[in-house]
Amino acid sequence: MKAKAVRAGKGWLDRKLASPKFRKGFEEEVQKLAIGEQLSRLRQEAGLTQAQVAQRAKTTASAISRYENAAYDRYELRTLQRIVLACGGRLDINMEPGPKTHRAA
């Protein structure tokens, strides 16, 4: 029964993703979720608390909490880099072309 519900949900999502507007919003939310999750995982793997990272990154523990929150979308590159470095990590930014929706003249 559970597998059937998952297939039905996937079908619904596939239909919704056919809309360019929905797909754009969906992909933006997935990216925000990924950033917060990666920051949290990096910090935890370094064995650090949010307060410790904040001290190293010269910011506040509440700022670290915001950056780890999937709902947050006001990342500043400089702060993001300081947080990653404070955890002993390296920040890589990758850009990829999306699906072609129009051609250049």
Coordinates of C-alpha atoms in Angstrom, one line a residue:
M1 CA 0.0 0.0 0.0
K2 CA 2.8 2.4 0.9
A3 CA 4.6 1.8 -2.5
K4 CA 1.4 2.6 -4.3
A5 CA 1.1 5.9 -2.4
V6 CA 4.7 6.8 -3.3
R7 CA 4.1 6.1 -6.9
A8 CA 0.9 8.3 -6.9
G9 CA 2.9 11.1 -5.2
K10 CA 5.7 10.8 -7.8
G11 CA 3.1 10.9 -10.6
W12 CA 1.6 14.1 -9.1
L13 CA 5.1 15.7 -8.7
D14 CA 6.0 14.7 -12.3
R15 CA 2.9 16.5 -13.5
K16 CA 3.5 19.6 -11.5
L17 CA 7.2 19.7 -12.6
A18 CA 5.9 20.0 -16.2
S19 CA 5.0 23.6 -15.4
P20 CA 8.1 25.8 -15.8
K21 CA 6.9 28.1 -13.0
F22 CA 6.4 25.3 -10.6
R23 CA 9.7 23.7 -11.6
K24 CA 11.6 26.9 -11.0
G25 CA 10.2 27.4 -7.5
F26 CA 10.7 23.7 -6.7
E27 CA 14.3 23.8 -7.7
E28 CA 15.0 26.9 -5.7
E29 CA 13.5 25.3 -2.6
V30 CA 15.6 22.2 -3.1
Q31 CA 18.8 24.3 -3.4
K32 CA 18.0 26.1 -0.1
L33 CA 17.4 22.8 1.6
A34 CA 20.7 21.5 0.3
I35 CA 22.7 24.5 1.6
G36 CA 21.3 24.3 5.1
E37 CA 21.7 20.5 5.2
Q38 CA 25.3 20.7 4.0
L39 CA 26.2 23.4 6.5
S40 CA 24.6 21.4 9.4
R41 CA 26.4 18.2 8.3
L42 CA 29.7 19.9 7.9
R43 CA 29.5 21.5 11.4
Q44 CA 28.4 18.2 13.0
E45 CA 31.2 16.2 11.2
A46 CA 33.7 18.8 12.6
G47 CA 32.3 18.1 16.1
L48 CA 31.4 21.7 16.6
T49 CA 28.4 23.4 18.2
Q50 CA 26.7 26.4 16.5
A51 CA 28.2 28.6 19.2
Q52 CA 31.7 27.4 18.4
V53 CA 31.3 27.9 14.7
A54 CA 29.9 31.4 15.4
Q55 CA 32.9 32.3 17.5
R56 CA 35.3 31.1 14.8
A57 CA 33.3 32.8 12.0
K58 CA 33.0 36.0 13.9
T59 CA 29.2 35.9 13.9
T60 CA 26.4 34.8 16.2
A61 CA 25.0 31.4 17.0
S62 CA 21.6 32.6 15.8
A63 CA 23.2 33.4 12.4
I64 CA 24.5 29.9 12.2
S65 CA 21.1 28.5 13.1
R66 CA 19.5 30.7 10.3
Y67 CA 22.0 29.5 7.7
E68 CA 21.3 25.9 8.6
N69 CA 17.6 26.5 8.4
A70 CA 16.0 25.3 5.1
A71 CA 13.6 28.2 5.0
Y72 CA 16.4 30.8 5.0
D73 CA 17.2 32.3 1.6
R74 CA 19.2 35.4 2.3
Y75 CA 22.7 33.9 2.2
E76 CA 25.6 36.2 1.9
L77 CA 28.6 34.7 0.1
R78 CA 31.2 36.2 2.5
T79 CA 29.3 34.9 5.6
L80 CA 28.8 31.5 4.0
Q81 CA 32.5 31.3 3.3
R82 CA 33.4 32.2 6.8
I83 CA 31.1 29.6 8.3
V84 CA 32.4 26.9 6.0
L85 CA 36.0 27.8 6.8
A86 CA 35.2 27.8 10.5
C87 CA 34.1 24.2 10.1
G88 CA 37.4 23.3 8.3
G89 CA 35.6 23.0 5.0
R90 CA 36.0 24.5 1.5
L91 CA 33.3 26.3 -0.3
D92 CA 32.8 25.4 -4.0
I93 CA 30.1 27.1 -6.1
N94 CA 29.1 25.2 -9.2
M95 CA 26.9 26.6 -12.0
E96 CA 25.3 24.5 -14.6
P97 CA 23.0 25.4 -17.5
G98 CA 19.4 24.5 -17.0
P99 CA 17.0 23.1 -19.6
K100 CA 16.9 25.2 -22.7
T101 CA 13.6 27.2 -22.8
H102 CA 14.6 29.6 -25.5
R103 CA 17.3 30.2 -28.1
A104 CA 19.5 33.2 -28.5
A105 CA 18.9 35.0 -31.8

